[in-house]
XYZ file of C-alpha atoms in Angstrom:
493
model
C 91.348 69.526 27.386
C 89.338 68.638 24.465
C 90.940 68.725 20.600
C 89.002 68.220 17.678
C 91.385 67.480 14.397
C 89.699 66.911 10.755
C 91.814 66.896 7.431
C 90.799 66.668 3.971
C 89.357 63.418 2.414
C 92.855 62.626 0.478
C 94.738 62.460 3.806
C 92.655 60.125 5.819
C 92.580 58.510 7.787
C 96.777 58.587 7.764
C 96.299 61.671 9.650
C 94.253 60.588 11.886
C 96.706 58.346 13.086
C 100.004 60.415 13.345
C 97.580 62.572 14.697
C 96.402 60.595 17.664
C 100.196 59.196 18.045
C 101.110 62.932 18.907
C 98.208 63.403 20.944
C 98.861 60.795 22.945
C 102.492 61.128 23.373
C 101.750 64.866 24.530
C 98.696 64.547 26.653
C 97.960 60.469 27.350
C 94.678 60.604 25.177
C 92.914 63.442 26.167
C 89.414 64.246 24.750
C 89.961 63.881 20.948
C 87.517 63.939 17.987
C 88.704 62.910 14.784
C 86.981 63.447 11.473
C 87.050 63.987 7.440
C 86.035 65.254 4.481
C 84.880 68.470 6.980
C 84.606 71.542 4.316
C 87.141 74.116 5.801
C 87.227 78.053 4.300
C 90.960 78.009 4.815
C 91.583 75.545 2.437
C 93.675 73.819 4.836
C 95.086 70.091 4.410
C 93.947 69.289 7.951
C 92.533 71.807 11.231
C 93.465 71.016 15.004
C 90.919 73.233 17.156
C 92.059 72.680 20.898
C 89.611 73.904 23.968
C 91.411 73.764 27.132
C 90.120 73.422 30.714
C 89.584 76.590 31.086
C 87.549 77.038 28.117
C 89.565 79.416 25.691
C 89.426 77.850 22.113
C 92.258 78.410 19.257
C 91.793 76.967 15.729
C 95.121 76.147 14.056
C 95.001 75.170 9.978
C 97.578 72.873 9.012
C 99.190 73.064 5.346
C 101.569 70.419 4.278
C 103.544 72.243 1.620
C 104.502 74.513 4.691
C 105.055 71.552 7.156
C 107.486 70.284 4.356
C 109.145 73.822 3.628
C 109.802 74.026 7.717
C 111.319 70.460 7.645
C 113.524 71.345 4.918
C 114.693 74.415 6.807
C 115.624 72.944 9.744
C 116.960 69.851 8.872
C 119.923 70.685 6.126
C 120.780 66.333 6.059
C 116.665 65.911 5.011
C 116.789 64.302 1.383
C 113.527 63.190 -0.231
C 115.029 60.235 -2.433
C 116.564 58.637 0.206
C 113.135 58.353 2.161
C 113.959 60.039 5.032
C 110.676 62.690 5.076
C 107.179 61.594 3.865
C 103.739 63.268 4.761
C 103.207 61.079 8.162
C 106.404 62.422 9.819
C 105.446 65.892 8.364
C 102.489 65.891 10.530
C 103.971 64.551 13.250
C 106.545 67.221 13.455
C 104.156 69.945 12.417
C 101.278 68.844 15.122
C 104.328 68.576 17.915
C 105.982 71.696 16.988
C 102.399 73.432 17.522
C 101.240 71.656 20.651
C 104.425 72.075 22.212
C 104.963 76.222 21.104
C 100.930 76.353 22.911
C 101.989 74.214 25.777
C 105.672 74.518 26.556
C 105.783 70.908 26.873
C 108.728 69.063 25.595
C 109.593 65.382 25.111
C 112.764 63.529 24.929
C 112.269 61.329 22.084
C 110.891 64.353 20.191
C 108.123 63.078 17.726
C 109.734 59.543 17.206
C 107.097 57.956 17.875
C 107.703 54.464 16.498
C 109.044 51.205 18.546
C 111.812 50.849 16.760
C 114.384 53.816 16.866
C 117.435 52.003 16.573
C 116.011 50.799 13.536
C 116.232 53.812 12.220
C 119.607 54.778 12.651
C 120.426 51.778 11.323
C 118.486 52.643 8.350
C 120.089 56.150 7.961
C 123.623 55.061 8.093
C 122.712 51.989 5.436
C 121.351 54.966 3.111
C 124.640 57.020 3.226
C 124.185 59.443 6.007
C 127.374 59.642 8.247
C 126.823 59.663 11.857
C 126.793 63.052 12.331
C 124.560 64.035 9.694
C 122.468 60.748 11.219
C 122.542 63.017 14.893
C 121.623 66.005 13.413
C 118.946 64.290 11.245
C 117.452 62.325 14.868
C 117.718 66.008 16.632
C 116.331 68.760 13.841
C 113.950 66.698 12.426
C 112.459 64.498 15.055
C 113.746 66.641 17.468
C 115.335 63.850 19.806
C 117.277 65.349 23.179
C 121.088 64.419 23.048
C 120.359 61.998 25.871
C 118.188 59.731 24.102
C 120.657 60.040 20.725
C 123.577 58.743 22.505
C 121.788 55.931 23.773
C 120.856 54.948 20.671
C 124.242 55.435 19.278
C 125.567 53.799 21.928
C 123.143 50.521 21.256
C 123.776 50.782 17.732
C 127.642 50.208 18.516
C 127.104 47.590 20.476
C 124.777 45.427 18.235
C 126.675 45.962 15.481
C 128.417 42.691 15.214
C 125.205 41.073 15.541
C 123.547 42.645 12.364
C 123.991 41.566 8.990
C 122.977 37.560 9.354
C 122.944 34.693 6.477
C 119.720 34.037 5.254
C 119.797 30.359 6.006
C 119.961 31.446 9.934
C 116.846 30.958 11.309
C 115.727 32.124 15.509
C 113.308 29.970 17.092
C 110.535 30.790 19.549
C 108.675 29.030 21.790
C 105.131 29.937 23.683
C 104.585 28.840 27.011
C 101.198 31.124 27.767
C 100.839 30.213 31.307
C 101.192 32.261 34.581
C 100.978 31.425 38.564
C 99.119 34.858 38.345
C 98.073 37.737 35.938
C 100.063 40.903 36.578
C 97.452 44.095 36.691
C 99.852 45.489 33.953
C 100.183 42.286 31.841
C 98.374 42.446 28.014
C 100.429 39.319 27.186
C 97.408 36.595 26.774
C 98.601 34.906 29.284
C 96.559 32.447 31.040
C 96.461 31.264 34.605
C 98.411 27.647 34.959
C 95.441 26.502 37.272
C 92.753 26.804 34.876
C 94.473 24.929 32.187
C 96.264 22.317 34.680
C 94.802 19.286 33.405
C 94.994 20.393 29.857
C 99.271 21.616 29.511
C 99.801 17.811 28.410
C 97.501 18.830 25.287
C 99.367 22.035 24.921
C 102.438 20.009 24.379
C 100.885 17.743 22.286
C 99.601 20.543 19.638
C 103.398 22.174 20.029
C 105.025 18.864 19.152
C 102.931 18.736 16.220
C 103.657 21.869 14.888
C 107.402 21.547 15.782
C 107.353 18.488 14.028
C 105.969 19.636 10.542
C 108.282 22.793 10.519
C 111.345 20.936 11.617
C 110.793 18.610 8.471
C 110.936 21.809 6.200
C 113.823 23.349 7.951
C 117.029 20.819 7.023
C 119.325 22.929 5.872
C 118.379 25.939 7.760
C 121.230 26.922 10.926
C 119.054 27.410 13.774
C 121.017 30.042 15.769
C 119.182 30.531 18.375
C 116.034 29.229 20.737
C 114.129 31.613 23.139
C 111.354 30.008 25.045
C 109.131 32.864 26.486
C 105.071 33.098 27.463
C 103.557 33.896 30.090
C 105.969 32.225 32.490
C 107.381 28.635 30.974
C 108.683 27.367 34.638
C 104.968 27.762 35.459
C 104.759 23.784 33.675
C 105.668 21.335 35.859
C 109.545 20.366 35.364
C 108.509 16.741 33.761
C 106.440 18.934 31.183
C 109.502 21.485 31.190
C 111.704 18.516 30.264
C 109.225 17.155 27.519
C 108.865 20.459 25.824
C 112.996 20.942 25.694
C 113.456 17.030 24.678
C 111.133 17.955 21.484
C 113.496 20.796 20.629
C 116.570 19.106 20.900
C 115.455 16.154 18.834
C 113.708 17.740 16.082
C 116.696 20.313 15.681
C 119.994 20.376 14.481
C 121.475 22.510 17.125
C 125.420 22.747 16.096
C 124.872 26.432 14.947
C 123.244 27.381 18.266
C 124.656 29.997 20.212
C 122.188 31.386 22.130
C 119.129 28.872 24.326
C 117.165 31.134 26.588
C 114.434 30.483 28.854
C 112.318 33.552 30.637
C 112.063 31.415 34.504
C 110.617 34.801 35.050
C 108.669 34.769 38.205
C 110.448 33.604 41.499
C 107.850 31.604 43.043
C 107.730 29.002 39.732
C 111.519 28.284 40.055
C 112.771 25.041 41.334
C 115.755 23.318 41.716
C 114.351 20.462 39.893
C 113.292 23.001 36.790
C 116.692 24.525 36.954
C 118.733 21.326 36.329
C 116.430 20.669 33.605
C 117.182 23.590 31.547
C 121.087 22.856 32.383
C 120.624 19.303 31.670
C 119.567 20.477 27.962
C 122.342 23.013 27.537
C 120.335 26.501 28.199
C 122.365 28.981 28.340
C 120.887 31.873 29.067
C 117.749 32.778 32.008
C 115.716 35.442 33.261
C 115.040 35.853 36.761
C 112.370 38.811 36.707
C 111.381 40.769 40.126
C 109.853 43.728 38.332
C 110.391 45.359 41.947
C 112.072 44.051 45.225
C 109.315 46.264 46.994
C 106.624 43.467 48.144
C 104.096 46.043 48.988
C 104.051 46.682 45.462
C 104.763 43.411 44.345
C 101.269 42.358 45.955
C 99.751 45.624 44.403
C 100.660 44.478 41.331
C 99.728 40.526 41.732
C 102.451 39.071 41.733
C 102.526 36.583 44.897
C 106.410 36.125 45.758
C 108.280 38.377 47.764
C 111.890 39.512 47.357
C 113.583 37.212 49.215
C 112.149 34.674 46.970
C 113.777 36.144 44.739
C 117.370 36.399 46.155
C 116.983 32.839 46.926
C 115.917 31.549 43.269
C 118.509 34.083 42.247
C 121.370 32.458 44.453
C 119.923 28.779 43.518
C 120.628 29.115 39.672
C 124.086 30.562 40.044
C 124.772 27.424 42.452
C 123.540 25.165 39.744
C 126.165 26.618 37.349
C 123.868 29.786 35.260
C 126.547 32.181 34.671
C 124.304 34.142 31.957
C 121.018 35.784 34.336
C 118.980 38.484 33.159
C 117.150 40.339 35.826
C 114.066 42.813 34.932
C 112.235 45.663 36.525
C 109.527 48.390 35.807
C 109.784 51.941 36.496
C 106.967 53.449 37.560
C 104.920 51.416 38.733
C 101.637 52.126 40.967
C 102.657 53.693 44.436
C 106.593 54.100 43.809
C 108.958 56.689 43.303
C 112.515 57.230 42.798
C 113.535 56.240 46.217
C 111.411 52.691 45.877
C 113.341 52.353 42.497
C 116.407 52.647 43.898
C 116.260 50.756 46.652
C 115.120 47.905 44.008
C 118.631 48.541 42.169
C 120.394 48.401 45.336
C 119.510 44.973 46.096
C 119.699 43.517 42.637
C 123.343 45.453 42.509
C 124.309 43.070 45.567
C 122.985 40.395 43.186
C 125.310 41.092 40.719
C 123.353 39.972 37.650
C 124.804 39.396 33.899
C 122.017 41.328 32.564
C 119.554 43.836 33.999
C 116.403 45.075 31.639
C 114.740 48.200 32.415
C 111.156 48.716 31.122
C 109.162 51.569 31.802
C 105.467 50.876 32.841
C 102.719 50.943 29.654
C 99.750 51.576 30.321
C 97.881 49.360 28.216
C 94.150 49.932 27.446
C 93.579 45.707 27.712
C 95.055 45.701 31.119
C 93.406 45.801 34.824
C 95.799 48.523 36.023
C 94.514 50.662 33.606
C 90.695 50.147 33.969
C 91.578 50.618 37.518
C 91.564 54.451 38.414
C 92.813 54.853 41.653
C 96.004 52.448 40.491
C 96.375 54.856 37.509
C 96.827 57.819 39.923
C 99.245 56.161 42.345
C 101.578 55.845 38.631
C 104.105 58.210 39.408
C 104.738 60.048 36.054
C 107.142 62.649 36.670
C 109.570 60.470 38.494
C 110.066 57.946 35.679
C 112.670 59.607 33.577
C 114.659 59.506 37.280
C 114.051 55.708 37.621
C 115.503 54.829 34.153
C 118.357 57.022 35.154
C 119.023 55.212 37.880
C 118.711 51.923 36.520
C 121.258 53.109 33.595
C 123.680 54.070 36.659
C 122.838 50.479 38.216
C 123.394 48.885 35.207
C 126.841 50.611 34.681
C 128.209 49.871 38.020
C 127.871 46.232 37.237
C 129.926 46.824 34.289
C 127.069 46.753 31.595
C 126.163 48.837 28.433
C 122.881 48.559 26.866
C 122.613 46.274 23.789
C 118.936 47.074 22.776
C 115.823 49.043 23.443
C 112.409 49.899 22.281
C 109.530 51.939 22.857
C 105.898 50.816 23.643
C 102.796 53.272 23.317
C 101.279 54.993 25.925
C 104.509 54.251 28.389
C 104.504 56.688 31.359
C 106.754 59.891 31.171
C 106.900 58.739 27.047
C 110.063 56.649 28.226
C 111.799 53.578 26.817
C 112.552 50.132 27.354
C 116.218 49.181 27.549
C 118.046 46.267 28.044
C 122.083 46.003 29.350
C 124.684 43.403 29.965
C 127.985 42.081 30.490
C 129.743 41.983 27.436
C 129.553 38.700 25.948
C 125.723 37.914 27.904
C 124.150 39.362 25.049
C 120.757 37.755 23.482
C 121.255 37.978 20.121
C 117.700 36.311 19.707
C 116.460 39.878 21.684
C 118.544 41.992 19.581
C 116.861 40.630 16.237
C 113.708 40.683 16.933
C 114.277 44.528 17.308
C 116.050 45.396 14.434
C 114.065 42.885 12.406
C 116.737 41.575 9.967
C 115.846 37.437 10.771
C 113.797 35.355 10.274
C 111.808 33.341 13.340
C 109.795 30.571 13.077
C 107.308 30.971 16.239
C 105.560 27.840 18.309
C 102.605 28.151 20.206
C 99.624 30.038 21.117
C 100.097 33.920 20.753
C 103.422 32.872 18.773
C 104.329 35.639 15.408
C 106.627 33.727 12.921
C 108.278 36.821 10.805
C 109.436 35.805 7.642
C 112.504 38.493 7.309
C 114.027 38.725 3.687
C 116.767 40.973 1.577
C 118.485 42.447 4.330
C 114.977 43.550 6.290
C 113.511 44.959 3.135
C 110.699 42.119 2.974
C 108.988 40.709 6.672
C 105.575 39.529 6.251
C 104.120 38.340 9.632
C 102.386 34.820 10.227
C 100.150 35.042 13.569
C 99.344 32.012 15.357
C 95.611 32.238 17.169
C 96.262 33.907 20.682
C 93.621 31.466 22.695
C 95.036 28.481 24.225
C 91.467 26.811 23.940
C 91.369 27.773 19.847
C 95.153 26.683 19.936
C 93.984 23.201 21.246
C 91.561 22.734 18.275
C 92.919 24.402 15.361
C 96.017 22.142 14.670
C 94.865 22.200 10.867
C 94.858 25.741 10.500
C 98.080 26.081 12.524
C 99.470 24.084 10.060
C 98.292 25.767 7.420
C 99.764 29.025 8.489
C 103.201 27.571 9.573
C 103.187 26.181 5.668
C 102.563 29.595 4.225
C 105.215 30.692 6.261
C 108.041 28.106 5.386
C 106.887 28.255 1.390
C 107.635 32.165 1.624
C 111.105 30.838 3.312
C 111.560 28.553 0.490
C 110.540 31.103 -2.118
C 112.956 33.640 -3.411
C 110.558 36.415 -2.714
């Protein structure tokens, strides 16, 4: 299938890119040409022409005003002033509405396209709209199924109490960029522990400097909770472990503190000795993550452990006194299906974790899986939506509802990520950082301090460089960043 889309000068290139969000969502990036400023005889804000396989060609002109008047229609709860429509979901809509009418093809999140659709319900309800004006709104006008607006719903109720935070609470994150191996799926940065071995103690050294100038201009700030994630941070040794939590704890006034979580992650870089570690500093909350508990995938994939490493590093922390474990997994991931899926949810049922996080595979342009074609074709699309289902069911049976999700682009089947728990093994940290209403102040290489403001209404982004070599040498321009960052925090912006 080829499709050629070209709008008017005045609309681009903000077509261009709802455009190509829809395309992709529809079709995984067919053949596309995009252009501008083309001189159309209908007079037409924008023009899809779409040649399919077989070679039959329709032209289709787009006109706003109409994609607006058919919004309006449909959706009776649509109300300009309250921000709900604007030209980019117009198109959206419009461009699904077509492809799908052509096609037949249908998609359970509709045209929400973005990361973040809890978000927006929580954004609808603060504007006035009562929840069932909210589920007609997520149904007629971004034509969600039911399915996917009761899970949101059903996140939404169960964040709640987490929303709505002072703004002297601040989150804290912490980079640990370093893997045993690189998953063929992974677009992380991560970078393999062997290469940089000799150079980790220098890695602290930077990270102690930049915790130490932020912690200076943080007195007074409630730091409410820590989340050390990478790459893998058990990869470090568990002297260099104990280092890195030792310059936490003493640079930060931790009475507030309710959640400190550490991703252990992979299987094969947990140790007893790293374990007692993160109790002896008063973690509270891990990740144990087998992605699968298939090992023919697992070594498909890269990931050298097996699953009965797994059970075993599993069983180790709950002897050492976790009582908060988050387990995750991928659906659909290269050679599966629904019966390898399940039999992964069997065994981590027997497990019995606190929390279980279900991601659905993205294909992600900067990963090896998908430069690699013959691992692209083993991806199982069609059984995905089956695999989330039964994680959902595996989740339930453990006595877990899901707390928060999001979406990722170009995830197979146009799924979601979701994560569950016992109530009360919530990570607030997780659930923040998704809903984007606090602030964190971000350590390391690859780390994103977001300076959140008035409720969510002003986040401005500070990124930290993503190489662990630049990270090494740019301590004065880390510095300089992490100070624009805490002025904006001290400014009443």
């Amino acid at each position: 299938m080829k499709l050629d889309f070209y709008c008017r000068e005045e609309y681009a290139p903000m077509h261009y890119y709802e455009a190509m969000q829809v395309f992709a969502h529809l079709f995984g990036m067919p053949e596309i040409h995009c252009g501008w400023g083309e001189d159309d005889k209908t007079g037409a804000d924008s023009l899809l022409t779409v040649t399919c396989d077989g070679g039959e060609t329709g032209s289709y002109p787009i006109f706003i005003d109409a994609a607006r008047e058919d919004a309006y229609s449909e959706d009776p709860v649509l109300d300009a002033r309250r921000g709900l429509a604007n030209d980019r979901n117009l198109l959206k809509r419009y461009l699904y509405k077509l492809l799908s009418k052509i096609y037949g093809y249908g998609s359970l999140w509709g045209v929400l396209t973005g990361v973040r659709p809890v978000k927006v319900l929580h954004k609808l309800l603060e504007a006035g709209i009562g929840e069932e004006d909210a589920r007609s709104h997520f149904r007629d006008f971004f034509f969600v199924t039911e399915k996917k607006i009761d899970l949101c719903f059903e996140t939404l109720k169960n964040q709640r109490k987490f929303i709505g935070v002072d703004e002297d609470e601040v989150s804290v994150y912490v980079s640990i960029p370093f893997c045993p191996t690189i998953c063929s799926y992974c677009t992380f940065g991560s970078s393999l522990v062997s290469r940089y071995e000799s150079r980790i103690g220098l890695y602290i050294d930077e990270l102690e400097n930049e915790i130490d100038y932020a912690a200076g201009r943080l007195k007074g700030k409630k730091i409410t909770d820590i989340y050390i994630g990478g790459g893998t941070p058990t990869s470090v040794t568990a002297s260099q472990l104990d280092r890195i939590l030792g310059i936490l704890v003493r640079n930060f006034d931790l009475k507030a503190l309710s959640e400190f979580s550490v991703e252990a992650g992979r299987p094969d870089t947990i140790t007893e000795e790293k374990l007692l570690v993160l109790k002896k500093y008063g973690v509270t909350r891990i990740s144990i993550n087998p992605q699968t508990m298939n090992e023919k995938t697992l070594k498909a994939i890269g990931r050298h452990h097996t699953p009965e490493e797994t059970v075993a590093a599993f069983r180790m922390a709950r002897r050492i006194g976790f009582d908060n474990i988050n387990m995750d997994v991928i659906a659909g991931l290269p050679g599966e299906n629904a019966a390898d899926f399940e039999h992964t949810m069997e065994e981590i049922e027997k497990l019995g974790p606190d929390g279980l996080t279900v991601h659905t595979l993205a294909l992600k342009r900067a990963s090896r899986l998908s430069k690699d074609e013959d691992s692209r074709k083993q991806v199982a699309v069609s059984e995905t939506e089956k695999m989330c289902d039964c994680g959902a069911e595996a989740a339930r049976s453990c006595g877990m509802h899901p707390y928060y999700l999001y979406r990722q682009k170009n995830c197979v089947g146009n799924n979601e990520n979701v994560s569950y728990c016992r109530p009360g093994c919530e990570s607030p940290y997780n659930i923040h950082i998704m809903e984007e209403d606090k602030t964190v102040i971000a350590f390391g290489a690859g780390a994103v301090t977001k300076v959140v403001k008035n409720g969510g209404a002003f986040i401005e982004r500070f990124f930290n460089t993503k190489s662990v070599d630049e990270y090494l040498t740019s301590r004065e321009e880390i510095i300089r960043r992490k100070k624009g960052a805490l002025d904006l925090i001290d400014s009443r912006a």
